[in-house]
Amino acid sequence: MQKLQPIMLVGTGSDVGKSWITTGICRWLKQKGYNPAPFKAQNMSLNSFSTPDNLEIGRAQAVQAEACGIPPTVEMNPILLKPSSVNKSQIILHGKPIGNQTAKEYFLGDDKKHLFEEAKKSFKQLASKHNPIVMEGAGSISELNLKHRDIVNMRMAAAANACVYLVADIDKGGVFGSVYGTIELLEDWERKLVKGIIINKFRGDPSLFVDGKKKLEELTGIPILGVLPYATDIIIEEEDSVALNRRATTAKENKLNIAVVRLHYMSNYTDFQVLEQEPLINLYFTRNSSEINKADIIIIPGTKNTIEDLIALKKDGLDTIIKEQYKHIPVIGICGGYQMLGKTVKDPFSVESNVKSEEGLGLFQIDTTLSKTKQTVQRNFQFKDFKEVCIGYEIHMGETTVPKNNHLNIINGKEEGYFDGNKSWGTYLHGIFDNQNVVTELLHLKFPDATAINYKEFKAQQFDKLADWIDENLDMEAILKNSAQEC
């Protein structure tokens, strides 16, 4: 295939659909015979993934790699920021934690120069193996107070010699101001990199926007290459915290109601998106005590700050409700949620909190000590007594002691997780619900004849639908033509 310059999607703001469009273009290129790969220099997210070589990247880049039909690698997201308190984040460089910094230290310090050089190295390594690279920016490209330290948007575009496409969300309103204002605030060298505008999330008849399209092109001097309809029938994992606010928050009748306790520092909530695709399941996120009491199953999810979230549960009285519900229904803990269900959580090195030790909910006969070393690894395992091989991944900084023969899973002959012998269990394995037999067992609690969907097949179908959406609504011919030249 012809060598193409990188294609880069940037935005007028956050949650405009950059990740979606990046994923769709990746799949479209794969279908056309290219060997694409995603790249995002810096991501801020509490949803992450373990690569096959046991390194940590943002979940969105792992999803995009899956759309490309390739394994995720750390070069796809060299810098990951994971918020661990109100103003502090853990910094992951090349898949490994290198420390914690406040937002002020990170965005105003001199470390960004070093990180930018590392990001450029990762890009070059990725570009030597794949054609083309489909890049994604972060937030708005016109944050004037931060752009001189930018390492993910236009400076990265220039370093990669990328053809840039500005994505705007018309559903938010004010699309003319956001597009025109964004472009006007760019410097000349930045504006030259922008080859097209993409209007996303359009509802209704696109012919009604013909005049608007013409006016925007006249104002900016940049062609609009697509007016993408608001797609409600395509399901792709969303990692942005803004997307979490669109999730269900209440129980429903005649469904298997699964309540995910919404923690303040909840991480990897993408673990539960598979459950949202089951027609017999109503998955909802809540801290409301009456809604938790309506649940058939309670899940305590992962967290970037186990002790602080555990203290907050107690402060809000949710610990009492969970303990009472445990007598009647399954309570499941994933990663940090698993740690909370035990007797104690200790943090002797202040890895996550200044609180050295906190009493857990005491439902599981386990004890956890947080350590300085992060465990990041993909796993094949057997769930309970099922013979099928399941897949998942671990990302945690704790070691948990479990009584003999109380395990949930077997990994290479070793015991993992905790099963109380009744209905409740906990595990460090993210992605456990992606396995059909695990979800089928949950369904049998209320629907004994039900069988869960094959989530791997479901995701492949959604990627193909997304590629069709791109093909029908975005001028990929113009995008390829631009990338065939020097951008």
XYZ file of C-alpha atoms in Angstrom:
487
model
C 0.000 0.000 0.000
C 1.027 3.599 -0.620
C 2.846 5.196 2.305
C 0.554 7.753 3.943
C 1.249 10.667 6.250
C -0.405 10.353 9.679
C -4.100 11.200 10.006
C -4.842 13.166 13.180
C -8.200 13.890 14.822
C -8.297 16.900 17.152
C -11.228 18.632 18.808
C -12.909 21.894 19.681
C -13.261 20.370 23.166
C -13.588 17.143 25.135
C -16.227 14.513 24.362
C -16.764 15.670 20.770
C -16.218 12.161 19.389
C -12.505 12.086 18.540
C -12.012 8.576 19.918
C -15.027 7.247 18.039
C -13.925 8.700 14.717
C -10.332 7.556 15.278
C -11.588 4.029 15.950
C -13.831 4.116 12.874
C -11.041 5.327 10.585
C -8.738 2.624 11.983
C -11.280 -0.065 11.112
C -12.013 1.456 7.679
C -8.300 1.506 6.814
C -7.894 -2.105 7.941
C -10.784 -3.120 5.680
C -9.106 -1.351 2.758
C -5.892 -3.338 3.214
C -3.787 -0.842 5.158
C -1.897 -1.689 8.350
C -2.961 1.198 10.622
C -2.193 1.788 14.283
C -3.587 4.330 16.771
C -1.481 6.861 18.659
C -2.241 9.304 21.464
C 0.826 10.944 22.971
C -0.821 11.687 26.306
C -4.066 10.381 27.725
C -5.757 11.221 31.021
C -8.037 8.414 32.098
C -8.835 5.996 34.899
C -9.674 3.364 32.288
C -6.513 1.506 31.311
C -5.403 -1.786 29.788
C -2.495 -4.204 30.029
C -0.550 -4.877 26.833
C 0.661 -8.414 26.014
C 4.109 -7.443 27.345
C 2.568 -6.355 30.666
C 2.667 -2.581 30.241
C -0.159 -0.103 30.894
C -1.874 2.138 28.325
C -5.173 3.988 28.027
C -8.164 1.780 27.346
C -9.198 3.837 24.287
C -5.950 3.046 22.461
C -6.408 -0.658 23.267
C -9.896 -0.517 21.730
C -8.527 1.280 18.671
C -5.802 -1.344 18.309
C -8.500 -4.020 18.410
C -10.315 -2.186 15.613
C -7.025 -2.308 13.652
C -6.788 -6.058 14.297
C -3.433 -5.734 16.089
C -2.260 -6.235 19.690
C -1.988 -3.040 21.757
C 1.538 -1.766 22.435
C 2.871 0.861 24.794
C 4.017 3.014 21.839
C 0.341 3.742 21.097
C -0.003 5.734 24.335
C 3.420 6.530 25.823
C 2.106 8.881 28.535
C -0.921 8.102 30.689
C -2.175 10.257 33.565
C -4.354 8.502 36.164
C -6.049 10.876 38.654
C -5.592 9.566 42.204
C -6.980 12.485 44.233
C -8.628 15.847 43.603
C -5.517 17.511 42.131
C -2.974 14.696 41.822
C -2.322 12.066 39.154
C -0.079 9.061 38.782
C 2.136 9.448 35.705
C 2.649 6.351 33.569
C 5.543 6.587 31.089
C 6.072 3.790 28.572
C 3.679 1.629 30.543
C 5.316 2.028 33.978
C 4.490 4.447 36.839
C 7.184 7.085 37.401
C 5.547 9.018 40.245
C 2.695 11.328 41.211
C 2.304 15.015 40.449
C -0.279 17.709 41.060
C -1.917 19.293 38.021
C 0.145 22.451 38.619
C 3.415 20.516 38.831
C 2.627 18.567 35.676
C 1.259 21.299 33.441
C 3.536 24.108 34.617
C 6.739 22.159 35.298
C 9.663 21.465 32.988
C 9.100 17.688 32.832
C 6.920 18.108 29.740
C 10.032 18.716 27.585
C 11.358 15.280 28.491
C 7.949 13.665 28.092
C 7.492 15.247 24.652
C 10.780 13.758 23.494
C 9.672 10.352 24.779
C 6.338 10.696 22.982
C 8.108 11.501 19.702
C 10.338 8.434 20.110
C 7.288 6.228 20.593
C 5.618 7.707 17.535
C 8.666 7.039 15.354
C 8.836 3.425 16.553
C 5.147 2.917 15.774
C 5.371 4.643 12.399
C 8.220 2.350 11.364
C 5.873 -0.653 11.647
C 2.466 0.675 10.585
C 0.906 2.644 7.732
C -0.749 4.989 8.410
C -0.743 6.127 12.038
C -4.155 7.435 13.116
C -3.498 9.990 15.834
C -5.818 11.465 18.418
C -5.490 14.751 20.259
C -6.904 15.637 23.672
C -9.535 18.172 24.698
C -9.429 21.481 22.831
C -6.535 22.526 20.618
C -7.006 26.187 21.586
C -6.282 26.188 25.318
C -4.126 29.304 25.214
C -2.845 28.974 28.779
C -1.530 25.444 28.178
C -0.651 25.182 24.501
C 2.979 26.312 24.861
C 3.489 23.135 26.911
C 1.292 21.003 24.663
C 2.618 17.533 23.850
C -0.551 15.872 22.521
C -2.185 18.286 20.073
C -0.700 20.627 17.451
C 2.938 20.385 18.517
C 2.670 16.611 18.243
C 0.940 17.009 14.872
C 3.835 19.114 13.603
C 6.415 16.669 14.947
C 4.645 13.804 13.156
C 3.938 15.823 9.988
C 0.292 14.835 10.352
C -2.745 15.927 8.362
C -5.081 17.340 11.006
C -8.891 17.221 11.062
C -10.893 19.298 13.540
C -13.885 17.525 15.105
C -16.822 19.556 16.462
C -19.931 18.322 18.272
C -23.006 20.037 16.819
C -25.282 18.368 19.376
C -23.737 20.513 22.112
C -24.829 23.698 20.331
C -22.701 26.663 19.289
C -20.879 24.761 16.552
C -20.165 27.889 14.470
C -18.557 29.694 17.385
C -16.590 26.655 18.538
C -15.199 25.867 15.080
C -14.506 29.441 14.004
C -13.127 30.429 17.410
C -10.875 27.369 17.594
C -9.354 28.036 14.172
C -8.983 31.779 14.726
C -7.049 31.140 17.933
C -4.514 28.963 16.118
C -1.161 30.329 15.037
C -0.395 30.373 11.310
C 1.790 27.257 11.462
C -0.970 25.387 13.266
C -3.704 26.498 10.892
C -1.721 25.211 7.915
C -1.830 21.694 9.358
C -5.650 21.618 9.497
C -6.875 19.991 6.282
C -10.539 19.606 7.097
C -13.406 20.001 9.541
C -15.694 17.193 10.706
C -19.123 18.015 12.134
C -20.133 15.193 14.477
C -23.373 14.087 16.192
C -25.791 15.708 13.737
C -29.448 14.891 14.396
C -32.067 15.015 11.665
C -31.829 15.766 7.940
C -28.256 16.708 6.926
C -29.613 18.711 3.970
C -30.697 21.288 6.547
C -27.021 21.990 7.229
C -26.006 22.675 3.621
C -26.071 26.448 4.110
C -24.334 26.146 7.459
C -21.608 24.028 5.866
C -21.054 26.636 3.173
C -20.864 29.490 5.685
C -18.365 27.660 7.897
C -16.163 26.901 4.904
C -16.315 30.578 3.864
C -15.469 31.743 7.393
C -12.569 29.361 7.945
C -11.295 28.676 4.438
C -11.175 24.981 5.384
C -13.389 22.302 3.777
C -15.945 20.362 5.807
C -15.268 16.734 4.932
C -18.158 15.153 6.762
C -21.389 15.752 8.632
C -21.635 12.620 10.747
C -25.080 11.593 12.012
C -25.714 10.925 15.694
C -25.314 7.143 15.833
C -27.330 5.403 18.539
C -27.104 1.874 17.125
C -23.293 1.536 17.280
C -21.779 0.497 20.597
C -18.100 1.324 21.158
C -16.457 1.564 24.580
C -16.288 5.143 25.824
C -13.591 5.983 28.367
C -14.240 9.683 28.904
C -15.589 10.453 32.386
C -18.182 12.705 30.723
C -19.672 9.613 29.055
C -20.254 8.069 32.489
C -22.837 10.763 33.212
C -25.027 9.344 30.451
C -25.255 5.927 32.094
C -28.395 4.539 33.755
C -28.772 5.345 37.452
C -31.948 3.489 38.509
C -33.358 -0.044 38.696
C -35.999 -1.363 36.262
C -38.739 -3.917 36.605
C -38.486 -7.354 34.957
C -34.691 -7.089 34.534
C -31.680 -8.482 36.329
C -30.746 -5.264 38.123
C -26.987 -4.895 38.628
C -25.959 -1.855 40.666
C -22.384 -0.611 40.275
C -21.505 1.517 43.294
C -20.262 4.786 41.842
C -16.960 5.467 43.591
C -15.318 8.889 43.551
C -12.088 7.491 42.038
C -13.709 4.674 40.066
C -11.392 3.149 37.471
C -11.948 0.816 34.532
C -15.702 1.246 34.473
C -15.443 -0.076 30.917
C -15.404 -3.491 32.656
C -19.194 -3.286 32.792
C -20.090 -2.138 29.283
C -20.521 -5.748 28.196
C -23.296 -6.099 30.789
C -25.107 -3.107 29.276
C -25.460 -5.043 26.002
C -27.427 -7.879 27.592
C -31.184 -7.338 26.963
C -32.129 -9.039 30.238
C -29.732 -6.958 32.356
C -30.231 -3.430 33.620
C -26.828 -2.125 34.697
C -26.804 1.172 36.556
C -24.295 3.336 38.449
C -25.435 4.791 41.750
C -24.628 5.962 45.271
C -28.332 6.197 46.122
C -29.157 3.861 49.000
C -32.700 3.105 47.827
C -31.439 2.168 44.342
C -28.749 -0.085 45.813
C -31.480 -1.804 47.838
C -33.364 -2.584 44.598
C -30.400 -4.442 43.087
C -30.256 -8.171 42.356
C -26.452 -7.948 42.277
C -24.122 -5.290 43.701
C -20.707 -4.634 42.140
C -18.015 -2.561 43.819
C -15.707 -1.541 40.958
C -12.041 -0.735 40.721
C -10.683 2.507 42.136
C -7.474 4.520 41.937
C -7.741 5.267 45.659
C -9.095 2.276 47.584
C -8.817 3.671 51.114
C -10.291 7.104 50.349
C -13.221 5.520 48.479
C -13.702 3.047 51.335
C -13.817 5.911 53.856
C -16.329 7.737 51.635
C -18.571 4.639 51.482
C -18.667 4.557 55.265
C -19.252 8.295 55.542
C -22.298 7.997 53.266
C -23.635 4.965 55.116
C -23.337 2.742 52.070
C -21.209 0.198 53.931
C -24.187 -0.697 56.150
C -26.461 -1.149 53.129
C -23.938 -3.345 51.289
C -23.423 -5.501 54.385
C -27.184 -5.988 54.783
C -27.692 -6.769 51.093
C -24.843 -9.311 51.240
C -27.135 -11.527 53.341
C -29.559 -11.812 50.415
C -27.852 -11.149 47.071
C -24.426 -11.535 45.411
C -21.886 -8.803 46.123
C -18.987 -8.727 43.656
C -15.744 -6.794 43.990
C -13.379 -5.965 41.131
C -9.788 -4.930 41.954
C -10.065 -2.068 44.467
C -13.664 -3.074 45.158
C -12.412 -6.584 45.907
C -9.905 -5.131 48.387
C -12.664 -3.140 50.154
C -14.743 -6.268 50.790
C -11.999 -7.757 52.968
C -11.067 -7.235 56.613
C -8.354 -4.600 56.196
C -6.614 -2.484 53.574
C -3.126 -1.277 54.536
C -1.072 1.368 52.739
C 2.250 1.438 54.626
C 4.101 3.330 51.885
C 1.296 5.877 51.213
C 0.979 4.567 47.654
C -2.570 5.902 47.311
C -3.436 7.675 50.554
C -1.951 9.192 53.706
C -4.166 6.855 55.739
C -1.952 3.892 56.636
C -4.697 1.376 57.379
C -8.476 1.156 57.092
C -10.918 -1.509 58.202
C -12.687 -3.070 55.224
C -16.334 -4.087 54.926
C -15.394 -7.446 56.436
C -17.508 -9.570 54.100
C -14.535 -11.537 52.732
C -11.878 -13.255 54.864
C -9.018 -11.483 53.095
C -6.443 -8.813 53.925
C -4.739 -6.438 51.498
C -1.475 -4.501 51.668
C -0.761 -1.918 48.969
C 2.770 -2.130 47.592
C 5.076 0.131 45.604
C 5.171 -2.310 42.680
C 2.331 -2.242 40.169
C 1.130 -5.555 38.755
C 0.217 -5.164 35.072
C -0.387 -8.439 33.255
C -2.751 -10.205 30.858
C -4.175 -13.487 32.119
C -5.735 -16.706 30.892
C -7.760 -18.298 33.682
C -10.497 -20.729 34.620
C -13.535 -19.286 36.384
C -14.857 -21.390 39.265
C -15.472 -24.945 38.000
C -15.961 -24.001 34.347
C -13.609 -25.734 31.932
C -13.494 -22.932 29.355
C -10.382 -20.755 29.272
C -11.234 -17.137 30.077
C -9.215 -13.973 29.455
C -8.681 -10.845 31.561
C -5.971 -8.541 32.835
C -4.642 -7.223 36.135
C -3.646 -3.639 36.971
C -3.151 -3.099 40.698
C -0.672 -2.156 43.417
C -1.874 -4.497 46.149
C -1.210 -7.996 47.455
C -4.151 -9.861 48.981
C -3.946 -12.892 51.244
C -6.749 -15.410 50.751
C -7.508 -18.527 52.855
C -6.738 -21.834 51.160
C -9.544 -23.216 48.962
C -11.520 -19.950 48.977
C -10.253 -18.999 45.518
C -12.407 -17.928 42.582
C -10.105 -18.559 39.616
C -7.161 -20.710 38.614
C -4.295 -19.046 36.712
C -1.526 -21.401 35.588
C -2.298 -23.707 38.489
C -2.324 -20.860 41.032
C -5.332 -19.623 42.967
C -6.705 -16.101 42.361
C -9.567 -14.114 43.798
C -12.015 -15.021 46.553
C -15.299 -16.983 46.494
C -17.380 -17.088 49.667
C -18.867 -20.479 48.784
C -22.305 -18.971 48.262
C -22.963 -16.220 45.709
C -20.406 -13.479 46.290
C -16.886 -13.160 44.934
C -14.017 -10.806 44.211
C -11.099 -10.698 41.802
C -8.227 -8.582 40.533
C -9.145 -9.488 36.955
C -10.472 -6.669 34.828
C -12.395 -7.774 31.758
C -13.816 -10.801 33.584
C -17.322 -10.027 32.314
C -16.108 -10.174 28.705
C -16.248 -13.957 29.180
C -19.555 -15.529 28.175
C -19.723 -18.155 30.934
C -19.249 -15.537 33.684
C -22.174 -13.419 32.472
C -24.340 -16.476 31.806
C -23.910 -17.463 35.452
C -25.100 -14.003 36.519
C -28.127 -14.237 34.229
C -29.104 -17.594 35.718
C -29.752 -15.863 39.028
C -33.053 -14.630 37.546
C -33.290 -16.165 34.064
C -32.196 -19.837 34.292
C -32.486 -20.519 30.534
C -30.586 -17.423 29.348
C -27.206 -17.444 27.575
C -24.966 -14.383 27.406
C -23.831 -12.888 24.123
C -20.399 -13.615 22.645
C -18.847 -10.236 23.406
C -15.833 -10.673 21.116
C -18.128 -11.256 18.136
C -20.350 -8.380 19.243
C -17.395 -5.957 19.319
C -16.227 -7.040 15.849
C -19.705 -6.347 14.470
C -19.722 -2.890 16.084
C -16.314 -2.024 14.606
C -17.602 -2.966 11.147
C -20.757 -0.868 11.641
C -18.558 2.048 12.698
C -16.429 1.644 9.554
C -19.621 1.702 7.453
C -20.678 4.892 9.258
C -17.321 6.450 8.365
C -17.546 5.258 4.767
C -21.031 6.701 4.268
C -20.515 10.076 5.922
C -16.847 11.083 5.807
C -14.887 11.967 2.651
C -12.172 9.369 3.130
C -11.041 9.843 -0.456
C -10.043 13.427 0.350
C -8.388 12.327 3.592
C -6.318 9.672 1.782
C -5.406 12.172 -0.931
C -4.147 14.637 1.686
C -2.094 11.953 3.418
C -0.547 10.854 0.122
C 1.100 14.289 -0.009
C 3.254 16.222 2.446
C 0.878 17.637 5.084
